[in-house]
PDB file of C-alpha atoms in Angstrom:
ATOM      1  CA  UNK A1110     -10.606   5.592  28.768  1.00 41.00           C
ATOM      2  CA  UNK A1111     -10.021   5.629  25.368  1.00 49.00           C
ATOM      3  CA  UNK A1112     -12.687   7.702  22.640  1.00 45.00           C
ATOM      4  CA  UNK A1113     -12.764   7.009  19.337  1.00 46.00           C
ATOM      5  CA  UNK A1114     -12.137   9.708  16.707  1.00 47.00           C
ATOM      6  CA  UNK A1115     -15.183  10.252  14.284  1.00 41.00           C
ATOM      7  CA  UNK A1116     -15.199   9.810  10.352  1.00 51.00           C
ATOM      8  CA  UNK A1117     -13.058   7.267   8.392  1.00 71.00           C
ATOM      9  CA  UNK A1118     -10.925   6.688  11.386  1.00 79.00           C
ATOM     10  CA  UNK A1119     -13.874   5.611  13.124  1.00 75.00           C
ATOM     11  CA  UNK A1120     -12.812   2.043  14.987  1.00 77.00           C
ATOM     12  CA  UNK A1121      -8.807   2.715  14.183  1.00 86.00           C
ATOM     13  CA  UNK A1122      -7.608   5.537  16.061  1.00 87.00           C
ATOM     14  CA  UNK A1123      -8.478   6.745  19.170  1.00 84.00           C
ATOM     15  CA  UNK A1124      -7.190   9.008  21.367  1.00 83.00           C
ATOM     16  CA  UNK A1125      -5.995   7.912  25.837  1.00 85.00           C
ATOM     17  CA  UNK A1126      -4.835  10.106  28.202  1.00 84.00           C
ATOM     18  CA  UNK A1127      -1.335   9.051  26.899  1.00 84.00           C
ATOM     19  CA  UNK A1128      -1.807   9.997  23.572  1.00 85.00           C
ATOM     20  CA  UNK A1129      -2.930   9.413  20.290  1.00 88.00           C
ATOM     21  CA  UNK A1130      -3.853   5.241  19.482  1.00 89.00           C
ATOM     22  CA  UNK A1131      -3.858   3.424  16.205  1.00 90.00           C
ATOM     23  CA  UNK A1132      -5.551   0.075  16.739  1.00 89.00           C
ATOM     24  CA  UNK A1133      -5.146  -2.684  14.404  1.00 87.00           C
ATOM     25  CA  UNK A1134      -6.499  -5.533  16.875  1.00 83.00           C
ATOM     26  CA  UNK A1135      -9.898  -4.301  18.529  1.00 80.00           C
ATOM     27  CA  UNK A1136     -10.050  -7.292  20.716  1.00 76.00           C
ATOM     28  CA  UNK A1137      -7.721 -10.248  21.684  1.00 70.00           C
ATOM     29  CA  UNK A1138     -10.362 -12.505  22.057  1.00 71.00           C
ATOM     30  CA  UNK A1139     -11.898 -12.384  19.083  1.00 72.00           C
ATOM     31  CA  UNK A1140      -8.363 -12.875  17.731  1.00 69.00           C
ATOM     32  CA  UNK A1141      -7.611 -15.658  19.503  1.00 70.00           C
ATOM     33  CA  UNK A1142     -10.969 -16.963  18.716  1.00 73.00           C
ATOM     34  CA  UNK A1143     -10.600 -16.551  15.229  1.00 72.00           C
ATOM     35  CA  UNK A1144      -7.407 -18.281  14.884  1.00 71.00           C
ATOM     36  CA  UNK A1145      -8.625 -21.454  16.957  1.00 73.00           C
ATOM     37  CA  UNK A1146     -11.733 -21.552  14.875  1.00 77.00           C
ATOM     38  CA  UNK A1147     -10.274 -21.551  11.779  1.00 74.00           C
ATOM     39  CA  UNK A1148      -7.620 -24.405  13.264  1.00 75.00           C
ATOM     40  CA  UNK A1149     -10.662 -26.661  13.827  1.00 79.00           C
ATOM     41  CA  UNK A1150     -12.682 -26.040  10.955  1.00 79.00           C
ATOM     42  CA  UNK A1151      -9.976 -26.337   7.752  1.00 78.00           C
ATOM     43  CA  UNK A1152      -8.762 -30.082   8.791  1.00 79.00           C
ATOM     44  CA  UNK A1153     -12.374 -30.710   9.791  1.00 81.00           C
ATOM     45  CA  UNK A1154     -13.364 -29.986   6.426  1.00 84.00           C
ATOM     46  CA  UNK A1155     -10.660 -31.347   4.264  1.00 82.00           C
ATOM     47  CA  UNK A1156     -11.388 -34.840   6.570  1.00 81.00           C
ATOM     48  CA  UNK A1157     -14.861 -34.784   6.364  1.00 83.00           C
ATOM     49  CA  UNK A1158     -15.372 -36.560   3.287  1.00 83.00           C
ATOM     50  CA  UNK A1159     -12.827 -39.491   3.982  1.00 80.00           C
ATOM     51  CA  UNK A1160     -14.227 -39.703   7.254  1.00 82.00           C
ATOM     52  CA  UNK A1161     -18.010 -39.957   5.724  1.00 84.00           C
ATOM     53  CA  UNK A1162     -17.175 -42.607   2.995  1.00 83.00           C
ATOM     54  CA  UNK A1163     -15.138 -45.087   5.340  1.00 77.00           C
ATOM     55  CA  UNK A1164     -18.347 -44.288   7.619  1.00 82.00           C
ATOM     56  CA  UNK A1165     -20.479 -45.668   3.960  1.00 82.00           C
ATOM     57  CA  UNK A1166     -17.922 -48.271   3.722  1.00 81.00           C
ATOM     58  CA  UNK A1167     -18.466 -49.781   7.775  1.00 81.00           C
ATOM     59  CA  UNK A1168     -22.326 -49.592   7.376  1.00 80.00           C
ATOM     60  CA  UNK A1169     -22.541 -51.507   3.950  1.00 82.00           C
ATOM     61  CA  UNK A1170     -19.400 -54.077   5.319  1.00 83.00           C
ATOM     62  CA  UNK A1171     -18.561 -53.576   8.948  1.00 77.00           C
ATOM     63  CA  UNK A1172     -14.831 -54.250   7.489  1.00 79.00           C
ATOM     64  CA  UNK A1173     -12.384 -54.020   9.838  1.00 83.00           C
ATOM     65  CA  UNK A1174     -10.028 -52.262   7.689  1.00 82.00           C
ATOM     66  CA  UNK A1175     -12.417 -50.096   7.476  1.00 79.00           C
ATOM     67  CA  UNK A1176     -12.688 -49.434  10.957  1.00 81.00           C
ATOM     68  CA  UNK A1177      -9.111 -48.921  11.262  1.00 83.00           C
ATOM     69  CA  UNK A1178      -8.366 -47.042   8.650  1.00 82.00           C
ATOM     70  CA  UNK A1179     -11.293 -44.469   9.841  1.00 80.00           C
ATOM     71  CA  UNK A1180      -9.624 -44.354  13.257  1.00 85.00           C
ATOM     72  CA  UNK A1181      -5.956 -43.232  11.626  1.00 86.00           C
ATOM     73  CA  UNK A1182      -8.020 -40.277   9.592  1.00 83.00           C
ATOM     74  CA  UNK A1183      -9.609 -39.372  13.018  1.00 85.00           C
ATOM     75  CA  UNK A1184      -6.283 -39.192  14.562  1.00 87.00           C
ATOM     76  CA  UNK A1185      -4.283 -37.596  11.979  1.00 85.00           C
ATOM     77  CA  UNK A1186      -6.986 -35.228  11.766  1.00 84.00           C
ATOM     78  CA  UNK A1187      -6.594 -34.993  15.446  1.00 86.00           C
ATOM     79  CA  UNK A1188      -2.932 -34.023  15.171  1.00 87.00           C
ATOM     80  CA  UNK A1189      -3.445 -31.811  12.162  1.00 83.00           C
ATOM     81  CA  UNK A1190      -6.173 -29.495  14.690  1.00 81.00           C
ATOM     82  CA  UNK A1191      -4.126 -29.122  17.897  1.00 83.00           C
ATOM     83  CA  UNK A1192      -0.720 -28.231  15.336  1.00 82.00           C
ATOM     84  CA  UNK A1193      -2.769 -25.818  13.664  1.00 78.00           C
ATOM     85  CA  UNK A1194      -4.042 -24.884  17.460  1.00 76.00           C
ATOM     86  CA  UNK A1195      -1.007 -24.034  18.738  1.00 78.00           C
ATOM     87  CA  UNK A1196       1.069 -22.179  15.371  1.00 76.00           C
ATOM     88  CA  UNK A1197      -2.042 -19.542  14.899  1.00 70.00           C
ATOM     89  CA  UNK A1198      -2.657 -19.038  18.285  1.00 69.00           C
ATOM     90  CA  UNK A1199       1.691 -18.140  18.820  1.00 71.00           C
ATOM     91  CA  UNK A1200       1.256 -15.896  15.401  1.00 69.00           C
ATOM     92  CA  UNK A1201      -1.963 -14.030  17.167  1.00 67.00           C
ATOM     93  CA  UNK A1202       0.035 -13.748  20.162  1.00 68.00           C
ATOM     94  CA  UNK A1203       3.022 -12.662  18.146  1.00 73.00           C
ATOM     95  CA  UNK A1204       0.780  -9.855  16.404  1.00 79.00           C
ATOM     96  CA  UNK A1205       1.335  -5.938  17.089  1.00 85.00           C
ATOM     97  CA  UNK A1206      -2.753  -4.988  18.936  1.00 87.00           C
ATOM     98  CA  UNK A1207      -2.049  -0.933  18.508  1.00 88.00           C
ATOM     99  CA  UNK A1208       0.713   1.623  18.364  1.00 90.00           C
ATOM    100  CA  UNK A1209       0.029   4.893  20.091  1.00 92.00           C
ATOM    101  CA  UNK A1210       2.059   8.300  20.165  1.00 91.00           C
ATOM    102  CA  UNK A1211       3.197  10.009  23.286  1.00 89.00           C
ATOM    103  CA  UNK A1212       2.501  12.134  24.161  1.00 88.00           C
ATOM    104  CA  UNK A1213      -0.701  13.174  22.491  1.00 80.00           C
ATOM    105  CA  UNK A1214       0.677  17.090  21.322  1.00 81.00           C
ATOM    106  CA  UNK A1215       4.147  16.483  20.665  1.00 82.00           C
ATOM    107  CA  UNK A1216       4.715  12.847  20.613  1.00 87.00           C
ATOM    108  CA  UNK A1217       8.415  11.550  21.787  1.00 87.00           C
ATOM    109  CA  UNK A1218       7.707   7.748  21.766  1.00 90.00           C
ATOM    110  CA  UNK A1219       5.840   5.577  20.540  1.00 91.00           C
ATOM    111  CA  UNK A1220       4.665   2.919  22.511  1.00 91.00           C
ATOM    112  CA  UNK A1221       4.231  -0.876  20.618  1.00 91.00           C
ATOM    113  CA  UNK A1222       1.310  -2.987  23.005  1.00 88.00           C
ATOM    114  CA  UNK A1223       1.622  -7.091  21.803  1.00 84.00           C
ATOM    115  CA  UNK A1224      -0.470  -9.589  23.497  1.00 79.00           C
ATOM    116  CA  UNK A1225       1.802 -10.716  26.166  1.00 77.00           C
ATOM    117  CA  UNK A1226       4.296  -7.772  26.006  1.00 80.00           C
ATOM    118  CA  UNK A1227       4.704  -4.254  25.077  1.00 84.00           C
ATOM    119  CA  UNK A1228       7.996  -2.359  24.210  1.00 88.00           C
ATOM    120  CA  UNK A1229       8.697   1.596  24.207  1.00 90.00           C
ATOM    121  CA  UNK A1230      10.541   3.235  21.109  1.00 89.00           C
ATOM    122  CA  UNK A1231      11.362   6.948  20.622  1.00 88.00           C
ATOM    123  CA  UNK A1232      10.275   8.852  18.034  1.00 87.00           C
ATOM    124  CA  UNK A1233      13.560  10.404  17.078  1.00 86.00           C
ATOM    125  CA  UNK A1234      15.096   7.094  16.720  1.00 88.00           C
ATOM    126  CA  UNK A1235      12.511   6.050  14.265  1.00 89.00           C
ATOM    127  CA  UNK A1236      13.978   6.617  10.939  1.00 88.00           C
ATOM    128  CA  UNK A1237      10.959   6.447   8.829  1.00 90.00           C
ATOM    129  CA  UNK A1238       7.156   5.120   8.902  1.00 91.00           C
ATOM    130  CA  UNK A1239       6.067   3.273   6.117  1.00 92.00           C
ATOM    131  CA  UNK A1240       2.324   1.854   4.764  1.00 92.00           C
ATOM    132  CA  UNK A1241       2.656  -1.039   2.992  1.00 92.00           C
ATOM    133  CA  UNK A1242      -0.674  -1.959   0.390  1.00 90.00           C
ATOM    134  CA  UNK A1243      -0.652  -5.140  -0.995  1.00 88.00           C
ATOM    135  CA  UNK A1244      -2.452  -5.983  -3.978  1.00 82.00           C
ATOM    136  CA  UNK A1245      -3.857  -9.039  -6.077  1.00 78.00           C
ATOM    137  CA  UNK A1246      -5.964  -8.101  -9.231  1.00 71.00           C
ATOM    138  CA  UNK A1247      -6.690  -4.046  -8.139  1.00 70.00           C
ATOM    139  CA  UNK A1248      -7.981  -5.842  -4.670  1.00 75.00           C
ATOM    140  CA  UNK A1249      -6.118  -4.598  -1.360  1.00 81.00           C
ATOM    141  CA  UNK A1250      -4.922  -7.946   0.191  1.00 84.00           C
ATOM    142  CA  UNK A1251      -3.503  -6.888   3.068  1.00 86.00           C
ATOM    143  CA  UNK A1252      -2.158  -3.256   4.853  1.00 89.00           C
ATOM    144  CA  UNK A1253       0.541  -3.095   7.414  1.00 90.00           C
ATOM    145  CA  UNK A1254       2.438  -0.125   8.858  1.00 91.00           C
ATOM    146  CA  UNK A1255       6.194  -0.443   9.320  1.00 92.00           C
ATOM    147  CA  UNK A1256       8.064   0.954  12.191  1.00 92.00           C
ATOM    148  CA  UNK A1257      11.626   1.273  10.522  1.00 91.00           C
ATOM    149  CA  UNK A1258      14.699   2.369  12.765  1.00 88.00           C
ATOM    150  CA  UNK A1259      17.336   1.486  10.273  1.00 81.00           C
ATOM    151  CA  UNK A1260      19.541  -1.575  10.037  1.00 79.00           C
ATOM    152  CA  UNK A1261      17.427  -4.164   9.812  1.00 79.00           C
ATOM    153  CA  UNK A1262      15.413  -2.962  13.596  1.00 87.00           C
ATOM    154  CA  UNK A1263      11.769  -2.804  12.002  1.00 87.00           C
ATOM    155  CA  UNK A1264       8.166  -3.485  13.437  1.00 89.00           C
ATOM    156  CA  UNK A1265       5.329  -4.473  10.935  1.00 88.00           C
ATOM    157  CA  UNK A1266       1.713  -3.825  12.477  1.00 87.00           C
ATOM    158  CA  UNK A1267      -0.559  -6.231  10.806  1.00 84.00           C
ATOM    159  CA  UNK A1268      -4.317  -7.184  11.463  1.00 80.00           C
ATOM    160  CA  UNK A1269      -4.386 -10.963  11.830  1.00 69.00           C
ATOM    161  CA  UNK A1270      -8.350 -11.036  10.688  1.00 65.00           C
ATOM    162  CA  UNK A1271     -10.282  -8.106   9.114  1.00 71.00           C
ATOM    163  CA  UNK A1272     -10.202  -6.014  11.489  1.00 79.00           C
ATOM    164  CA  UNK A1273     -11.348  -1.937  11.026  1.00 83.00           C
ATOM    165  CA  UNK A1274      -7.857  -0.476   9.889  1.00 85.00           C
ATOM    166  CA  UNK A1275      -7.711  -2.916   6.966  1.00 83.00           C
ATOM    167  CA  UNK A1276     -10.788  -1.334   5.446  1.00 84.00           C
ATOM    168  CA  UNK A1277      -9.700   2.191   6.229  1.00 87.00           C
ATOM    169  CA  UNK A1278      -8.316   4.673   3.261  1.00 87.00           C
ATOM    170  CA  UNK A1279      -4.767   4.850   2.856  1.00 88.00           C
ATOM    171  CA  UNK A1280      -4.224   8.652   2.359  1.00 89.00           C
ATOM    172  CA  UNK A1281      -6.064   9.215   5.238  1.00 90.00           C
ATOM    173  CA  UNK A1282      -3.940   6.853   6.984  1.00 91.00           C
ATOM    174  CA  UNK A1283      -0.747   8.860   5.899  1.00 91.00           C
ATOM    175  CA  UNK A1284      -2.577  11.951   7.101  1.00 90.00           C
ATOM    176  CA  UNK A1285      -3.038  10.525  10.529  1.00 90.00           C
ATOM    177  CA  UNK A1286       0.410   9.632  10.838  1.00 90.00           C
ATOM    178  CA  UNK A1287       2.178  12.460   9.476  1.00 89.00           C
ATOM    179  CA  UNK A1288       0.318  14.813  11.906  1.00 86.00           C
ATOM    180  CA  UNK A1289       1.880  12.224  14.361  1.00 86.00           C
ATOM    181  CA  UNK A1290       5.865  12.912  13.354  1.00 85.00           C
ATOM    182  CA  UNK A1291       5.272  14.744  10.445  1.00 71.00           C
ATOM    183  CA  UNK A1292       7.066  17.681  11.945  1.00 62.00           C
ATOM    184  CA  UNK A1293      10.327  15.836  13.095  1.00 65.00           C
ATOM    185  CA  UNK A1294      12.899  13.806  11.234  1.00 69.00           C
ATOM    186  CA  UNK A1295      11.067  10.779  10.728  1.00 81.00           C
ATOM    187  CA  UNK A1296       9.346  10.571   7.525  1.00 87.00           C
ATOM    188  CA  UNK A1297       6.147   8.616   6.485  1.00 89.00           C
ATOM    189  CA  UNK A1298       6.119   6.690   3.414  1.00 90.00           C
ATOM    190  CA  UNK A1299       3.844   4.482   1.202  1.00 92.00           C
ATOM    191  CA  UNK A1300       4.637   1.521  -1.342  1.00 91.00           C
ATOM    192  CA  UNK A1301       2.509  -0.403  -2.989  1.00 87.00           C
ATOM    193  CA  UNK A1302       3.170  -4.004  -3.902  1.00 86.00           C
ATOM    194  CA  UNK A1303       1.519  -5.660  -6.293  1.00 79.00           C
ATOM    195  CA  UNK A1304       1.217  -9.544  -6.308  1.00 77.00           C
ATOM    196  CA  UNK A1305       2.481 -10.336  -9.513  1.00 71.00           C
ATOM    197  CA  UNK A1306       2.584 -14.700  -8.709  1.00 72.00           C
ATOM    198  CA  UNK A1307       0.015 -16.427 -10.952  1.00 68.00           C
ATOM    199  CA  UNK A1308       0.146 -19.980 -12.441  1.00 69.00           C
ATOM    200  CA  UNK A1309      -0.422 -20.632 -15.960  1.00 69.00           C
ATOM    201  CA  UNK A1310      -2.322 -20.790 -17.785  1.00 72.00           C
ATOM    202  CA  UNK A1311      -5.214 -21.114 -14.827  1.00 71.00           C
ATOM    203  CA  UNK A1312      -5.303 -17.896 -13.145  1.00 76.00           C
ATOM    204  CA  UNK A1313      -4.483 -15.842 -16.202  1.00 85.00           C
ATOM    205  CA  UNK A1314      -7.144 -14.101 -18.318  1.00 86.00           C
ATOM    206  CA  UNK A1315      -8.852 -14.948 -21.565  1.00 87.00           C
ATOM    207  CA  UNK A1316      -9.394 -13.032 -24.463  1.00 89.00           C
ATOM    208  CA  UNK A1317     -13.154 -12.120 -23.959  1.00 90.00           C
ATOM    209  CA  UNK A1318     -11.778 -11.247 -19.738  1.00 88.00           C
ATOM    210  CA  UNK A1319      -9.478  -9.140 -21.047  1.00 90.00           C
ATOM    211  CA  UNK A1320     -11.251  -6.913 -23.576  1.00 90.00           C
ATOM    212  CA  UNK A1321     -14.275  -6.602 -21.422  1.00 90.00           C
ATOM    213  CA  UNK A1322     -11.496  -5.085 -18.486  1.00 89.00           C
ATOM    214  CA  UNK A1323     -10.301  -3.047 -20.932  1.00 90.00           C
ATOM    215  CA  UNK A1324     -13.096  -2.236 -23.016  1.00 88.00           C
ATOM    216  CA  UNK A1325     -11.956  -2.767 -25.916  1.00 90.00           C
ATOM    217  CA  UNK A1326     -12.799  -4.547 -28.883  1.00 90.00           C
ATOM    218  CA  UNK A1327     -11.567  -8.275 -28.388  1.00 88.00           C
ATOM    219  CA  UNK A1328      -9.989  -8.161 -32.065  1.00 88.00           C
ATOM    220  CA  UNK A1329      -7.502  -5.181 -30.353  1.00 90.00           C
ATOM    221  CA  UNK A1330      -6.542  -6.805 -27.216  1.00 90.00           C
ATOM    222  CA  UNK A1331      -3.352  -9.062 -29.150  1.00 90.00           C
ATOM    223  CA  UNK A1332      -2.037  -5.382 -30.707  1.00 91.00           C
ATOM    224  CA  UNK A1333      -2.685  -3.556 -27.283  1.00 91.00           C
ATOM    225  CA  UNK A1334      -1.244  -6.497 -25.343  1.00 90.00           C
ATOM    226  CA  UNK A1335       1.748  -6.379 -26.879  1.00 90.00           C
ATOM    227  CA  UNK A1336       1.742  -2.624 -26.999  1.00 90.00           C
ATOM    228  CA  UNK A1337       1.940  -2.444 -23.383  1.00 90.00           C
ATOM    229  CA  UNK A1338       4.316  -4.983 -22.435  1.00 89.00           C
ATOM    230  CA  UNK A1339       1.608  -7.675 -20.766  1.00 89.00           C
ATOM    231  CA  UNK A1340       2.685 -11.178 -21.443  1.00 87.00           C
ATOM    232  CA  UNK A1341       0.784 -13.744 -23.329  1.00 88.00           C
ATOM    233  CA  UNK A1342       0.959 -17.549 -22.958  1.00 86.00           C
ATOM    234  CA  UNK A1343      -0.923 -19.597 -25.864  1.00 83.00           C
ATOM    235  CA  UNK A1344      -1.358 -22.912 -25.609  1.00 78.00           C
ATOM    236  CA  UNK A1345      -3.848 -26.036 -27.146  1.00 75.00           C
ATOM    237  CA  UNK A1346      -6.408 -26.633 -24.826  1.00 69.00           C
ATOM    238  CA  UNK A1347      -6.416 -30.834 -23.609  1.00 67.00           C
ATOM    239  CA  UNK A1348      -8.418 -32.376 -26.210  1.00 59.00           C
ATOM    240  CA  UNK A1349      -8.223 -29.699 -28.651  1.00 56.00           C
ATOM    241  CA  UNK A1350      -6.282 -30.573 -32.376  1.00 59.00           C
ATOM    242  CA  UNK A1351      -5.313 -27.103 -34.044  1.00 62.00           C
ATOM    243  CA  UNK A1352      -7.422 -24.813 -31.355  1.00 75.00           C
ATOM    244  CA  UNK A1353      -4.566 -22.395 -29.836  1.00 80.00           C
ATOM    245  CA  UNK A1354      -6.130 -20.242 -26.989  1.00 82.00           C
ATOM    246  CA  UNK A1355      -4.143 -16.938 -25.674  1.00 85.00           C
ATOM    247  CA  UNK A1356      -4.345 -15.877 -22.016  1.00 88.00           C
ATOM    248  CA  UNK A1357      -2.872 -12.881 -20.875  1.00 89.00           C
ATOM    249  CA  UNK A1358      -1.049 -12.418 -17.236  1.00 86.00           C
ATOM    250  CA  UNK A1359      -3.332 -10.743 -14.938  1.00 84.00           C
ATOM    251  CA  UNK A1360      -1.147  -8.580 -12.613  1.00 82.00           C
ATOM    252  CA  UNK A1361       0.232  -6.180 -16.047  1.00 85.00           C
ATOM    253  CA  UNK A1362      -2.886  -6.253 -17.354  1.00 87.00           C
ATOM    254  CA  UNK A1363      -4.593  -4.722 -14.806  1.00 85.00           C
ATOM    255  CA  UNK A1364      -1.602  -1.377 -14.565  1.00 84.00           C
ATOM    256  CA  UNK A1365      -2.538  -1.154 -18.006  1.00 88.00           C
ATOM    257  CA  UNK A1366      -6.191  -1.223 -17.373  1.00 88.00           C
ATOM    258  CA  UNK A1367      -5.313   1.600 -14.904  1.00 85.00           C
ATOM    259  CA  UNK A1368      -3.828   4.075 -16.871  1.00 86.00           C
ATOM    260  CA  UNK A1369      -6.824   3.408 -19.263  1.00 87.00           C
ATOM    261  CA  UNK A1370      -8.938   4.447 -16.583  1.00 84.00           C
ATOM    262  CA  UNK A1371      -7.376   7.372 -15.871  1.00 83.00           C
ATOM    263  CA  UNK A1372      -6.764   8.816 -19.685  1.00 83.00           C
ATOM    264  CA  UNK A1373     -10.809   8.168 -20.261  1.00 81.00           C
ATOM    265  CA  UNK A1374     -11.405   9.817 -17.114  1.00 79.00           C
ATOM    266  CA  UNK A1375      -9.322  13.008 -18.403  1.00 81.00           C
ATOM    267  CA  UNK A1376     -10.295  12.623 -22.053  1.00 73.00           C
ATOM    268  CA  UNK A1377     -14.333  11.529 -21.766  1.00 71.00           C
ATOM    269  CA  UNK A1378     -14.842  12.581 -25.720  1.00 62.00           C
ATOM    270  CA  UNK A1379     -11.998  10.417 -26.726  1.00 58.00           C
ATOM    271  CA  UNK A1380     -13.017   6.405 -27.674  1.00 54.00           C
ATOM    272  CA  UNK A1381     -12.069   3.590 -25.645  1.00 52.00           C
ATOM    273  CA  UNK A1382      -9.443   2.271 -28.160  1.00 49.00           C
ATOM    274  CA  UNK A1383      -7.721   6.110 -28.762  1.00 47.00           C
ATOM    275  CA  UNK A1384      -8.153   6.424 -24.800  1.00 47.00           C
ATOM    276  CA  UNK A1385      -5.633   3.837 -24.417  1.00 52.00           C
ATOM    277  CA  UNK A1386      -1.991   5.716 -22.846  1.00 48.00           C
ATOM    278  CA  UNK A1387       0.922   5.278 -24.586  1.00 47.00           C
ATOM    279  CA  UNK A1388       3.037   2.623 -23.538  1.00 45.00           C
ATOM    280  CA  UNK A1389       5.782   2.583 -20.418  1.00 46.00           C
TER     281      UNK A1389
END
């Protein structure tokens, strides 16, 4: 019987006879479920409205061509749901459910539970532990926890749907698992990775965006733009004559907003444009 540990680990970690549990799939059948669900639903959707007008079109008509070519949407649509089917259910079955340390005290393995299988690796082979954040716009996308042995031999643990160890803290998280092995050779790390892949000029920011992220004046946002390295695309709007619009790539501008944060945080008294660090 496994209890769960109280606090911000609450739902992630919990601690077996064996030893100490971190938990990144709570249950295999919502998993599974999830997966399947969201098989059926996306073609459903994206069909739905072909499916309704040729429906429109056989009422008003009763066309034949109509008929069949309503039939070929069902059945692609068909195909499209048990493909979907079968890939996420083989990547939820594919999918690390919890890692636990054994034993609890003095752990010498760490045991790796899958859906169908589970595998056994020691501790003093591990060469490192490492927490991966990813981020879009300041927003954590996605956490996993690598189980590095060197060469190549690594295991990622990743949630496959929100489950309680994507919301948790990450420092606590390191806590946790250098109390695990943080007295042997392997070492726990952290990296952060920042998605850095927008189109253009769509998901970049305007002016106004920009300045009211910063807060800033929008009149300073070209001279602190360029200040701190954050590229800008300009371009004439479709339609537009002379109008040139600047947008200004998200990922940068958002570090930058960052250390803004952090020197007004130090330096309250100081004004938003002095507040503004120096550049890297």
């Amino acid at each position: 019987m496994a209890t769960r540990e109280p606090g911000p680990l609450a739902g992630v970690v919990s601690e077996t006879a064996a030893g100490a549990r971190l938990v990144f799939v709570p249950s295999r059948v919502r998993a599974v479920g999830f997966a399947i669900g969201s098989s059926i639903l996306v073609p459903v959707w994206i069909a739905a409205p072909l499916l309704l007008a040729f429906l429109f079109v056989i009422l008003l008509t009763d066309s034949p061509a109509a008929w069949a070519l309503l039939w070929i949407v069902v059945g692609l649509t068909v195909l499209a749901v048990a493909g979907l089917i079968l890939g996420t259910a083989w990547l939820a079955t594919a999918a690390v459910r919890w890692v636990e340390f054994r034993p609890r005290e003095d752990p010498t393995q760490v045991a790796v539970a899958g859906f169908l299988r589970s595998k056994r690796i020691a501790v003093a082979d591990l060469e490192r532990i490492v927490v991966v954040e990813r981020f879009r716009l300041g927003e954590r996308k996605s956490i996993t926890v690598v189980l590095d042995r060197g060469r190549g031999w690594t295991t990622e643990c990743e949630p496959v749907y929100p489950a309680p160890v994507s919301r948790v803290d990450t420092r606590v998280l390191l806590e946790w698992l250098n109390g695990r092995v943080g007295a042997g050779r392997t070492s726990v790390e952290y990296r952060k990775e920042t998605d850095q892949n927008f189109s253009c000029p769509a998901d970049w920011w305007a002016q106004a965006d920009l300045a009211a992220l910063w807060r800033v004046p929008a009149g300073a946002v070209d001279e602190l733009a360029e200040r701190h390295g954050v590229r800008v695309y300009r371009y004439t709007p479709r339609g537009a004559m002379t109008e040139t619009v600047s947008v200004y790539h998200p990922g940068r501008a958002y570090e930058v907003a960052e250390g803004f944060w952090a020197e007004r945080a130090r330096h309250p008294e100081t004004g938003d444009t002095q507040a503004a660090p120096a550049a890297e």
